[in-house]
mmCIF file of C-alpha atoms and ligand atoms in Angstrom:
data_model
loop_
_atom_site.group_PDB
_atom_site.id
_atom_site.type_symbol
_atom_site.label_atom_id
_atom_site.label_comp_id
_atom_site.label_asym_id
_atom_site.label_seq_id
_atom_site.Cartn_x
_atom_site.Cartn_y
_atom_site.Cartn_z
ATOM 1 C CA MET A 1263 -40.471 -21.816 24.070
ATOM 2 C CA ALA A 1264 -41.231 -21.149 20.440
ATOM 3 C CA ASP A 1265 -43.474 -23.803 18.970
ATOM 4 C CA ARG A 1266 -42.197 -23.581 15.424
ATOM 5 C CA VAL A 1267 -38.716 -23.239 14.014
ATOM 6 C CA VAL A 1268 -37.913 -22.274 10.433
ATOM 7 C CA THR A 1269 -34.462 -23.386 9.352
ATOM 8 C CA GLY A 1270 -32.076 -22.968 6.462
ATOM 9 C CA GLU A 1271 -33.234 -19.618 5.120
ATOM 10 C CA THR A 1272 -30.954 -17.412 3.070
ATOM 11 C CA ILE A 1273 -30.268 -13.919 4.356
ATOM 12 C CA ASP A 1274 -32.403 -12.469 1.540
ATOM 13 C CA ALA A 1275 -35.395 -14.655 2.400
ATOM 14 C CA ALA A 1276 -35.039 -14.085 6.139
ATOM 15 C CA LEU A 1277 -34.672 -10.279 6.090
ATOM 16 C CA PRO A 1278 -38.369 -9.468 6.707
ATOM 17 C CA ALA A 1279 -38.517 -11.764 9.758
ATOM 18 C CA MET A 1280 -35.177 -10.426 11.036
ATOM 19 C CA HIS A 1281 -36.459 -6.873 10.672
ATOM 20 C CA ALA A 1282 -39.685 -7.718 12.510
ATOM 21 C CA VAL A 1283 -37.825 -9.092 15.546
ATOM 22 C CA THR A 1284 -35.258 -6.310 15.743
ATOM 23 C CA SER A 1285 -37.812 -3.573 15.210
ATOM 24 C CA ARG A 1286 -39.746 -4.824 18.241
ATOM 25 C CA LEU A 1287 -36.679 -5.198 20.489
ATOM 26 C CA THR A 1288 -34.338 -2.299 19.608
ATOM 27 C CA PRO A 1289 -32.556 -0.659 21.468
ATOM 28 C CA VAL A 1290 -32.541 -3.279 24.242
ATOM 29 C CA VAL A 1291 -30.860 -5.600 21.748
ATOM 30 C CA TRP A 1292 -27.822 -4.784 19.630
ATOM 31 C CA GLN A 1293 -29.627 -5.415 16.362
ATOM 32 C CA HIS A 1294 -31.733 -2.798 14.551
ATOM 33 C CA PRO A 1295 -33.471 -3.200 11.165
ATOM 34 C CA GLY A 1296 -30.959 -0.840 9.595
ATOM 35 C CA GLN A 1297 -28.037 -2.726 11.089
ATOM 36 C CA VAL A 1298 -29.372 -5.972 9.662
ATOM 37 C CA SER A 1299 -29.766 -4.421 6.208
ATOM 38 C CA TRP A 1300 -26.332 -2.821 6.306
ATOM 39 C CA SER A 1301 -24.701 -6.099 7.386
ATOM 40 C CA ALA A 1302 -26.571 -7.979 4.677
ATOM 41 C CA ARG A 1303 -26.008 -5.555 1.816
ATOM 42 C CA TYR A 1304 -22.849 -3.476 2.313
ATOM 43 C CA ALA A 1305 -21.091 -5.677 -0.229
ATOM 44 C CA LEU A 1306 -22.142 -7.978 -3.046
ATOM 45 C CA PRO A 1307 -22.857 -11.597 -2.065
ATOM 46 C CA GLU A 1308 -19.830 -12.837 -4.026
ATOM 47 C CA ASP A 1309 -17.585 -10.584 -1.919
ATOM 48 C CA LEU A 1310 -18.944 -11.942 1.354
ATOM 49 C CA GLN A 1311 -19.194 -15.329 3.021
ATOM 50 C CA HIS A 1312 -22.748 -15.142 4.227
ATOM 51 C CA GLY A 1313 -24.238 -18.371 5.509
ATOM 52 C CA PRO A 1314 -27.779 -19.396 6.441
ATOM 53 C CA VAL A 1315 -30.194 -17.838 8.908
ATOM 54 C CA ARG A 1316 -32.292 -19.679 11.439
ATOM 55 C CA VAL A 1317 -35.492 -17.881 12.391
ATOM 56 C CA PHE A 1318 -37.348 -18.841 15.580
ATOM 57 C CA THR A 1319 -41.077 -18.271 15.417
ATOM 58 C CA ASP A 1320 -43.950 -18.697 17.859
ATOM 59 C CA ALA A 1321 -47.678 -18.345 17.317
ATOM 60 C CA GLY A 1322 -47.393 -14.556 17.357
ATOM 61 C CA GLY A 1323 -44.594 -14.328 14.803
ATOM 62 C CA PRO A 1324 -40.791 -14.353 14.790
ATOM 63 C CA VAL A 1325 -39.131 -14.039 18.212
ATOM 64 C CA GLY A 1326 -35.479 -14.526 17.391
ATOM 65 C CA TRP A 1327 -32.904 -15.383 14.763
ATOM 66 C CA ALA A 1328 -29.329 -16.471 14.341
ATOM 67 C CA TRP A 1329 -27.277 -15.790 11.220
ATOM 68 C CA LEU A 1330 -23.968 -17.280 10.135
ATOM 69 C CA GLU A 1331 -22.674 -13.901 8.964
ATOM 70 C CA SER A 1332 -19.399 -15.642 8.090
ATOM 71 C CA PRO A 1333 -18.060 -19.123 8.848
ATOM 72 C CA THR A 1334 -16.537 -17.725 12.062
ATOM 73 C CA TRP A 1335 -19.082 -15.121 13.222
ATOM 74 C CA MET A 1336 -22.743 -15.263 14.314
ATOM 75 C CA GLU A 1337 -25.049 -12.254 14.280
ATOM 76 C CA TRP A 1338 -28.113 -12.848 16.414
ATOM 77 C CA CYS A 1339 -31.134 -11.430 18.144
ATOM 78 C CA VAL A 1340 -33.311 -13.285 20.637
ATOM 79 C CA ASP A 1341 -36.316 -11.939 22.506
ATOM 80 C CA PRO A 1342 -35.321 -11.932 26.225
ATOM 81 C CA ALA A 1343 -38.698 -13.552 26.972
ATOM 82 C CA TYR A 1344 -37.380 -16.703 25.222
ATOM 83 C CA PRO A 1345 -34.004 -17.359 26.897
ATOM 84 C CA ASP A 1346 -34.007 -21.034 25.846
ATOM 85 C CA LEU A 1347 -33.791 -19.900 22.241
ATOM 86 C CA ALA A 1348 -30.449 -18.276 22.987
ATOM 87 C CA HIS A 1349 -29.083 -21.723 23.843
ATOM 88 C CA GLU A 1350 -30.656 -23.130 20.669
ATOM 89 C CA ALA A 1351 -29.087 -20.371 18.614
ATOM 90 C CA VAL A 1352 -25.622 -21.094 20.012
ATOM 91 C CA ALA A 1353 -26.017 -24.829 19.381
ATOM 92 C CA TRP A 1354 -27.153 -24.086 15.831
ATOM 93 C CA PHE A 1355 -24.137 -21.798 15.296
ATOM 94 C CA LEU A 1356 -21.703 -24.444 16.485
ATOM 95 C CA GLY A 1357 -23.372 -27.073 14.319
ATOM 96 C CA SER A 1358 -23.420 -24.860 11.220
ATOM 97 C CA THR A 1359 -19.698 -24.295 10.821
ATOM 98 C CA THR A 1360 -16.606 -26.477 10.946
ATOM 99 C CA GLU A 1361 -14.321 -23.603 11.959
ATOM 100 C CA SER A 1362 -12.287 -24.328 15.086
ATOM 101 C CA THR A 1363 -12.394 -20.716 16.328
ATOM 102 C CA VAL A 1364 -15.743 -18.941 16.356
ATOM 103 C CA ARG A 1365 -16.890 -15.608 17.715
ATOM 104 C CA THR A 1366 -19.948 -13.515 18.423
ATOM 105 C CA SER A 1367 -21.014 -10.680 20.720
ATOM 106 C CA TYR A 1368 -23.843 -9.353 22.851
ATOM 107 C CA LEU A 1369 -24.881 -6.113 24.491
ATOM 108 C CA ASP A 1370 -24.982 -5.557 28.288
ATOM 109 C CA THR A 1371 -28.767 -5.428 28.023
ATOM 110 C CA GLU A 1372 -28.848 -8.939 26.476
ATOM 111 C CA PRO A 1373 -27.646 -11.050 29.456
ATOM 112 C CA HIS A 1374 -29.595 -14.062 28.157
ATOM 113 C CA LEU A 1375 -27.178 -14.164 25.218
ATOM 114 C CA GLY A 1376 -24.156 -13.960 27.497
ATOM 115 C CA THR A 1377 -25.500 -16.769 29.665
ATOM 116 C CA ALA A 1378 -25.992 -19.036 26.644
ATOM 117 C CA LEU A 1379 -22.492 -18.323 25.338
ATOM 118 C CA GLU A 1380 -20.822 -18.982 28.672
ATOM 119 C CA ALA A 1381 -22.764 -22.217 29.045
ATOM 120 C CA ALA A 1382 -21.303 -23.342 25.708
ATOM 121 C CA GLY A 1383 -17.749 -22.505 26.787
ATOM 122 C CA PHE A 1384 -17.258 -19.119 25.111
ATOM 123 C CA VAL A 1385 -14.913 -16.716 26.905
ATOM 124 C CA GLU A 1386 -14.691 -12.947 26.667
ATOM 125 C CA GLU A 1387 -12.064 -11.229 24.540
ATOM 126 C CA PRO A 1388 -11.397 -7.943 26.302
ATOM 127 C CA ASP A 1389 -9.722 -5.956 23.508
ATOM 128 C CA VAL A 1390 -12.480 -4.517 21.304
ATOM 129 C CA TRP A 1391 -15.932 -3.350 22.222
ATOM 130 C CA PHE A 1392 -18.608 -0.931 21.113
ATOM 131 C CA VAL A 1393 -20.732 1.449 23.177
ATOM 132 C CA GLN A 1394 -24.353 2.139 22.387
ATOM 133 C CA HIS A 1395 -25.046 5.883 22.379
ATOM 134 C CA THR A 1396 -28.485 7.485 22.202
ATOM 135 C CA LEU A 1397 -29.803 10.977 21.599
ATOM 136 C CA ASP A 1398 -33.324 12.307 22.168
ATOM 137 C CA LEU A 1399 -34.121 13.872 18.804
ATOM 138 C CA ALA A 1400 -36.254 16.491 20.554
ATOM 139 C CA ASP A 1401 -32.929 17.924 21.770
ATOM 140 C CA LEU A 1402 -31.216 17.863 18.380
ATOM 141 C CA ARG A 1403 -28.840 20.777 17.819
ATOM 142 C CA PRO A 1404 -28.988 22.919 14.689
ATOM 143 C CA VAL A 1405 -26.844 21.870 11.729
ATOM 144 C CA PRO A 1406 -23.713 24.037 11.634
ATOM 145 C CA ASP A 1407 -22.549 25.683 8.450
ATOM 146 C CA VAL A 1408 -19.192 24.361 7.203
ATOM 147 C CA PRO A 1409 -17.793 26.968 4.816
ATOM 148 C CA GLY A 1410 -16.949 25.599 1.383
ATOM 149 C CA TYR A 1411 -19.294 22.624 1.602
ATOM 150 C CA ALA A 1412 -22.992 21.959 1.102
ATOM 151 C CA LEU A 1413 -25.038 19.255 2.799
ATOM 152 C CA ARG A 1414 -27.766 17.359 1.001
ATOM 153 C CA ALA A 1415 -29.524 14.019 0.826
ATOM 154 C CA VAL A 1416 -28.423 11.385 -1.669
ATOM 155 C CA ARG A 1417 -30.627 10.953 -4.722
ATOM 156 C CA GLN A 1418 -31.708 7.761 -6.392
ATOM 157 C CA GLY A 1419 -29.245 7.021 -9.195
ATOM 158 C CA GLU A 1420 -26.217 8.274 -7.206
ATOM 159 C CA ALA A 1421 -25.010 4.883 -5.988
ATOM 160 C CA GLU A 1422 -21.679 5.165 -7.801
ATOM 161 C CA ALA A 1423 -20.680 8.515 -6.263
ATOM 162 C CA ARG A 1424 -22.073 7.543 -2.862
ATOM 163 C CA ALA A 1425 -20.171 4.255 -2.785
ATOM 164 C CA ALA A 1426 -16.976 6.038 -3.853
ATOM 165 C CA CYS A 1427 -17.423 8.515 -1.001
ATOM 166 C CA HIS A 1428 -17.733 5.638 1.467
ATOM 167 C CA ARG A 1429 -14.669 3.835 0.088
ATOM 168 C CA GLY A 1430 -12.607 7.019 0.141
ATOM 169 C CA SER A 1431 -13.544 7.601 3.779
ATOM 170 C CA TRP A 1432 -12.937 4.093 5.030
ATOM 171 C CA SER A 1433 -10.270 2.235 3.064
ATOM 172 C CA ALA A 1434 -9.274 1.275 -0.427
ATOM 173 C CA THR A 1435 -10.098 -2.332 0.451
ATOM 174 C CA SER A 1436 -13.712 -1.538 1.328
ATOM 175 C CA LYS A 1437 -16.188 -3.834 -0.420
ATOM 176 C CA VAL A 1438 -18.804 -1.089 -0.814
ATOM 177 C CA THR A 1439 -19.060 -1.124 -4.609
ATOM 178 C CA THR A 1440 -21.558 0.663 -6.850
ATOM 179 C CA GLY A 1441 -23.490 -2.557 -7.348
ATOM 180 C CA ALA A 1442 -23.583 -3.217 -3.628
ATOM 181 C CA TYR A 1443 -24.841 0.285 -2.901
ATOM 182 C CA GLU A 1444 -27.563 -0.073 -5.534
ATOM 183 C CA ARG A 1445 -28.820 -3.190 -3.729
ATOM 184 C CA LEU A 1446 -28.518 -1.443 -0.361
ATOM 185 C CA MET A 1447 -30.616 1.487 -1.601
ATOM 186 C CA ALA A 1448 -33.345 -0.972 -2.566
ATOM 187 C CA THR A 1449 -33.376 -2.648 0.857
ATOM 188 C CA PRO A 1450 -35.811 -1.500 3.574
ATOM 189 C CA PRO A 1451 -35.611 0.525 5.736
ATOM 190 C CA TYR A 1452 -33.139 2.473 3.525
ATOM 191 C CA ARG A 1453 -34.401 5.897 2.450
ATOM 192 C CA ALA A 1454 -32.291 8.144 0.252
ATOM 193 C CA GLY A 1455 -33.791 11.132 2.097
ATOM 194 C CA LEU A 1456 -32.009 9.991 5.282
ATOM 195 C CA ASP A 1457 -28.658 9.261 3.587
ATOM 196 C CA TRP A 1458 -26.752 12.562 3.656
ATOM 197 C CA VAL A 1459 -23.529 13.749 2.102
ATOM 198 C CA ALA A 1460 -21.294 16.792 2.290
ATOM 199 C CA VAL A 1461 -20.257 17.989 -1.164
ATOM 200 C CA THR A 1462 -17.535 20.379 -2.294
ATOM 201 C CA ALA A 1463 -18.201 23.388 -4.510
ATOM 202 C CA GLU A 1464 -17.335 21.098 -7.433
ATOM 203 C CA GLY A 1465 -20.025 18.661 -6.310
ATOM 204 C CA GLU A 1466 -17.733 15.898 -5.049
ATOM 205 C CA MET A 1467 -19.132 13.872 -2.139
ATOM 206 C CA VAL A 1468 -16.518 13.945 0.645
ATOM 207 C CA ALA A 1469 -18.372 13.016 3.850
ATOM 208 C CA SER A 1470 -21.450 10.920 4.490
ATOM 209 C CA CYS A 1471 -23.886 9.669 7.092
ATOM 210 C CA CYS A 1472 -26.590 7.103 6.480
ATOM 211 C CA VAL A 1473 -29.466 7.025 8.966
ATOM 212 C CA TRP A 1474 -31.880 4.114 9.109
ATOM 213 C CA LEU A 1475 -35.237 5.006 10.614
ATOM 214 C CA ASP A 1476 -37.312 2.231 12.095
ATOM 215 C CA ASP A 1477 -40.910 3.470 11.985
ATOM 216 C CA VAL A 1478 -42.137 1.098 14.708
ATOM 217 C CA SER A 1479 -39.680 2.107 17.420
ATOM 218 C CA GLY A 1480 -38.923 5.595 16.118
ATOM 219 C CA ILE A 1481 -35.231 4.771 16.511
ATOM 220 C CA ALA A 1482 -32.911 6.279 13.913
ATOM 221 C CA LEU A 1483 -29.663 4.314 13.608
ATOM 222 C CA VAL A 1484 -26.568 6.135 12.361
ATOM 223 C CA GLU A 1485 -24.576 3.618 10.274
ATOM 224 C CA PRO A 1486 -22.080 4.377 8.798
ATOM 225 C CA VAL A 1487 -20.395 7.800 8.971
ATOM 226 C CA GLY A 1488 -17.252 8.725 7.076
ATOM 227 C CA CYS A 1489 -15.156 11.636 5.857
ATOM 228 C CA ARG A 1490 -12.360 11.519 3.284
ATOM 229 C CA PRO A 1491 -8.957 12.001 4.961
ATOM 230 C CA GLU A 1492 -8.163 15.251 3.144
ATOM 231 C CA HIS A 1493 -11.363 16.882 4.468
ATOM 232 C CA ARG A 1494 -11.206 15.771 8.112
ATOM 233 C CA ARG A 1495 -11.262 17.919 11.272
ATOM 234 C CA ARG A 1496 -13.434 20.573 9.666
ATOM 235 C CA GLY A 1497 -16.638 19.466 11.350
ATOM 236 C CA LEU A 1498 -18.004 17.619 8.307
ATOM 237 C CA ALA A 1499 -18.800 14.278 9.968
ATOM 238 C CA SER A 1500 -20.571 16.147 12.760
ATOM 239 C CA ALA A 1501 -22.522 18.391 10.392
ATOM 240 C CA VAL A 1502 -23.584 15.653 7.987
ATOM 241 C CA SER A 1503 -24.672 13.423 10.904
ATOM 242 C CA LEU A 1504 -26.753 16.238 12.386
ATOM 243 C CA ALA A 1505 -28.314 16.930 8.983
ATOM 244 C CA ALA A 1506 -29.283 13.281 8.515
ATOM 245 C CA LEU A 1507 -30.691 13.122 12.054
ATOM 246 C CA HIS A 1508 -32.789 16.251 11.412
ATOM 247 C CA ALA A 1509 -34.211 14.521 8.354
ATOM 248 C CA ALA A 1510 -34.954 11.461 10.480
ATOM 249 C CA ARG A 1511 -36.724 13.591 13.074
ATOM 250 C CA ASP A 1512 -38.767 15.271 10.350
ATOM 251 C CA ALA A 1513 -39.718 11.767 9.157
ATOM 252 C CA GLY A 1514 -41.000 10.806 12.627
ATOM 253 C CA GLY A 1515 -37.826 9.617 14.374
ATOM 254 C CA ARG A 1516 -37.703 10.066 18.134
ATOM 255 C CA THR A 1517 -34.323 8.671 19.234
ATOM 256 C CA GLY A 1518 -30.917 8.645 17.555
ATOM 257 C CA LEU A 1519 -28.737 5.554 18.013
ATOM 258 C CA VAL A 1520 -25.062 5.018 17.182
ATOM 259 C CA ARG A 1521 -22.468 2.459 18.323
ATOM 260 C CA PRO A 1522 -18.821 3.575 18.061
ATOM 261 C CA ARG A 1523 -15.865 1.653 19.477
ATOM 262 C CA GLY A 1524 -15.557 1.986 23.239
ATOM 263 C CA ASP A 1525 -12.029 0.659 23.747
ATOM 264 C CA ASP A 1526 -8.973 2.903 23.720
ATOM 265 C CA ASP A 1527 -7.643 1.776 20.337
ATOM 266 C CA TYR A 1528 -10.069 3.855 18.248
ATOM 267 C CA PRO A 1529 -11.725 6.608 20.317
ATOM 268 C CA GLU A 1530 -12.208 9.258 17.575
ATOM 269 C CA PRO A 1531 -15.683 8.302 16.270
ATOM 270 C CA GLY A 1532 -17.073 8.283 19.814
ATOM 271 C CA ARG A 1533 -15.798 11.849 20.210
ATOM 272 C CA VAL A 1534 -17.628 12.897 17.055
ATOM 273 C CA TYR A 1535 -20.939 11.499 18.307
ATOM 274 C CA ARG A 1536 -20.636 12.721 21.899
ATOM 275 C CA GLY A 1537 -19.675 16.096 20.418
ATOM 276 C CA ILE A 1538 -23.091 16.383 18.760
ATOM 277 C CA GLY A 1539 -25.028 15.337 21.850
ATOM 278 C CA PHE A 1540 -25.091 11.521 21.947
ATOM 279 C CA ARG A 1541 -24.730 10.002 25.410
ATOM 280 C CA PRO A 1542 -23.141 6.600 26.147
ATOM 281 C CA GLY A 1543 -25.102 3.607 27.430
ATOM 282 C CA PRO A 1544 -24.534 -0.166 27.404
ATOM 283 C CA ARG A 1545 -21.480 -1.769 25.781
ATOM 284 C CA THR A 1546 -20.871 -4.944 23.834
ATOM 285 C CA HIS A 1547 -18.861 -7.995 24.820
ATOM 286 C CA ASP A 1548 -17.025 -10.102 22.224
ATOM 287 C CA LEU A 1549 -16.743 -13.788 23.043
ATOM 288 C CA VAL A 1550 -14.676 -16.530 21.444
ATOM 289 C CA LEU A 1551 -14.699 -20.313 21.492
ATOM 290 C CA HIS A 1552 -11.645 -22.341 20.474
ATOM 291 C CA ARG A 1553 -12.541 -25.962 19.866
ATOM 292 C CA ALA A 1554 -10.572 -28.948 18.719
HETATM 293 C C1 COA B 170 -14.191 9.508 12.412
HETATM 294 C C2 COA B 170 -14.439 10.441 11.201
HETATM 295 C C3 COA B 170 -15.834 10.144 10.643
HETATM 296 C C4 COA B 170 -14.384 11.900 11.699
HETATM 297 O O1 COA B 170 -14.664 12.768 10.605
HETATM 298 P P1 COA B 170 -14.373 14.341 10.715
HETATM 299 O O2 COA B 170 -15.137 15.025 9.644
HETATM 300 O O3 COA B 170 -12.915 14.579 10.768
HETATM 301 O O4 COA B 170 -15.017 14.671 12.143
HETATM 302 P P2 COA B 170 -15.333 16.136 12.730
HETATM 303 O O5 COA B 170 -14.454 17.147 12.053
HETATM 304 O O6 COA B 170 -16.795 16.351 12.682
HETATM 305 O O7 COA B 170 -14.837 15.935 14.226
HETATM 306 C C5 COA B 170 -15.650 16.297 15.355
HETATM 307 C C6 COA B 170 -14.836 16.062 16.623
HETATM 308 O O8 COA B 170 -14.544 14.678 16.769
HETATM 309 C C7 COA B 170 -13.214 14.544 17.340
HETATM 310 N N1 COA B 170 -12.307 13.951 16.363
HETATM 311 C C8 COA B 170 -12.583 13.616 15.079
HETATM 312 N N2 COA B 170 -11.509 13.052 14.488
HETATM 313 C C9 COA B 170 -10.541 13.041 15.432
HETATM 314 C C10 COA B 170 -9.188 12.586 15.434
HETATM 315 N N3 COA B 170 -8.642 12.024 14.351
HETATM 316 N N4 COA B 170 -8.485 12.723 16.579
HETATM 317 C C11 COA B 170 -9.028 13.266 17.667
HETATM 318 N N5 COA B 170 -10.292 13.738 17.732
HETATM 319 C C12 COA B 170 -11.042 13.617 16.618
HETATM 320 C C13 COA B 170 -12.772 15.956 17.696
HETATM 321 O O9 COA B 170 -13.251 16.233 19.004
HETATM 322 C C14 COA B 170 -13.511 16.756 16.664
HETATM 323 O O10 COA B 170 -13.704 18.105 17.034
HETATM 324 P P3 COA B 170 -12.473 19.147 16.803
HETATM 325 O O11 COA B 170 -11.925 18.928 15.421
HETATM 326 O O12 COA B 170 -13.139 20.489 16.987
HETATM 327 O O13 COA B 170 -11.461 18.831 17.856
HETATM 328 C C15 COA B 170 -13.354 10.253 10.096
HETATM 329 O O14 COA B 170 -12.079 10.296 10.711
HETATM 330 C C16 COA B 170 -13.484 8.947 9.327
HETATM 331 O O15 COA B 170 -14.154 8.910 8.297
HETATM 332 N N6 COA B 170 -12.846 7.859 9.794
HETATM 333 C C17 COA B 170 -12.927 6.570 9.111
HETATM 334 C C18 COA B 170 -14.337 5.988 9.152
HETATM 335 C C19 COA B 170 -14.889 5.862 10.580
HETATM 336 O O16 COA B 170 -14.202 5.474 11.498
HETATM 337 N N7 COA B 170 -16.183 6.216 10.756
HETATM 338 C C20 COA B 170 -16.861 6.195 12.041
HETATM 339 C C21 COA B 170 -17.133 4.820 12.482
HETATM 340 S S1 COA B 170 -18.313 4.738 13.828
#
């Protein structure tokens, strides 16, 4: 059991501790330092409903955390060596929000989280899940040429164009604004050299892949990938992802990691990643609790 608990931190204050835990435990846990930073910074604070973080610490440093990512959703990461903390995290979640319906998820390789959720009455929602895919970067394929487009890394100062590329690929309602992307680019472990785009002859960014390299584990997380609708099915998402992964390997990365949907409602991204060599592994489980 951890002998010290730090409570009530903001997401900004807690990021270094959250990174330290996830860096040590990825990919056995769902969280990765890049995932934490993306979740924290993909939109401006005023466009999100981020709540507090609870960090669990023992004599050797942080060993787990729970974050009220919104009033109805908990992001979390608990060292499997401290299963009691999973129960503490769930109790903290339930005590930190007044919402009557709350949700969270865990990966197959985090059974201690599933046990804690079931003990608190959560039940699985079978409709949506994600599958963790990995790729040994020693086996990385060459980057294919896509006629009419060039691939390159994003440069500092290009937040506006980069954010527009993301919005155009995802949806008009995306919260990825220029200001948000500027903050994201200043958040470790972001590196512009691992954030790649495909550009047209006119220089417009039309596809993108951001890779987050964790130096401790050597795991390079792909999050997110997108291609504008009018440029799809030309191999751009595949090519830009491979280019970003090559940059990650050159920077010391050993394993690629990506987590597309695994259910039948949205299979296309998984096809992109398996098409460039990623292989599927454990899946997530979403759980819900309805309370009076
Ligand atoms: C998913 C997405 C990134 C694919 O971009 P893309 O540039 O069209 O992908 P590619 O051309 O590299 O596709 C590679 C392969 O993936 C599969 N694929 C991609 N899109 C597909 C679709 N709509 N239907 C079926 N298969 C598809 C195909 O096997 C394709 O190879 P093929 O065209 O030779 O058959 C793009 O549709 C997108 O931006 N979607 C919205 C954002 C998103 O979902 N991002 C990924 C989240 S994990």
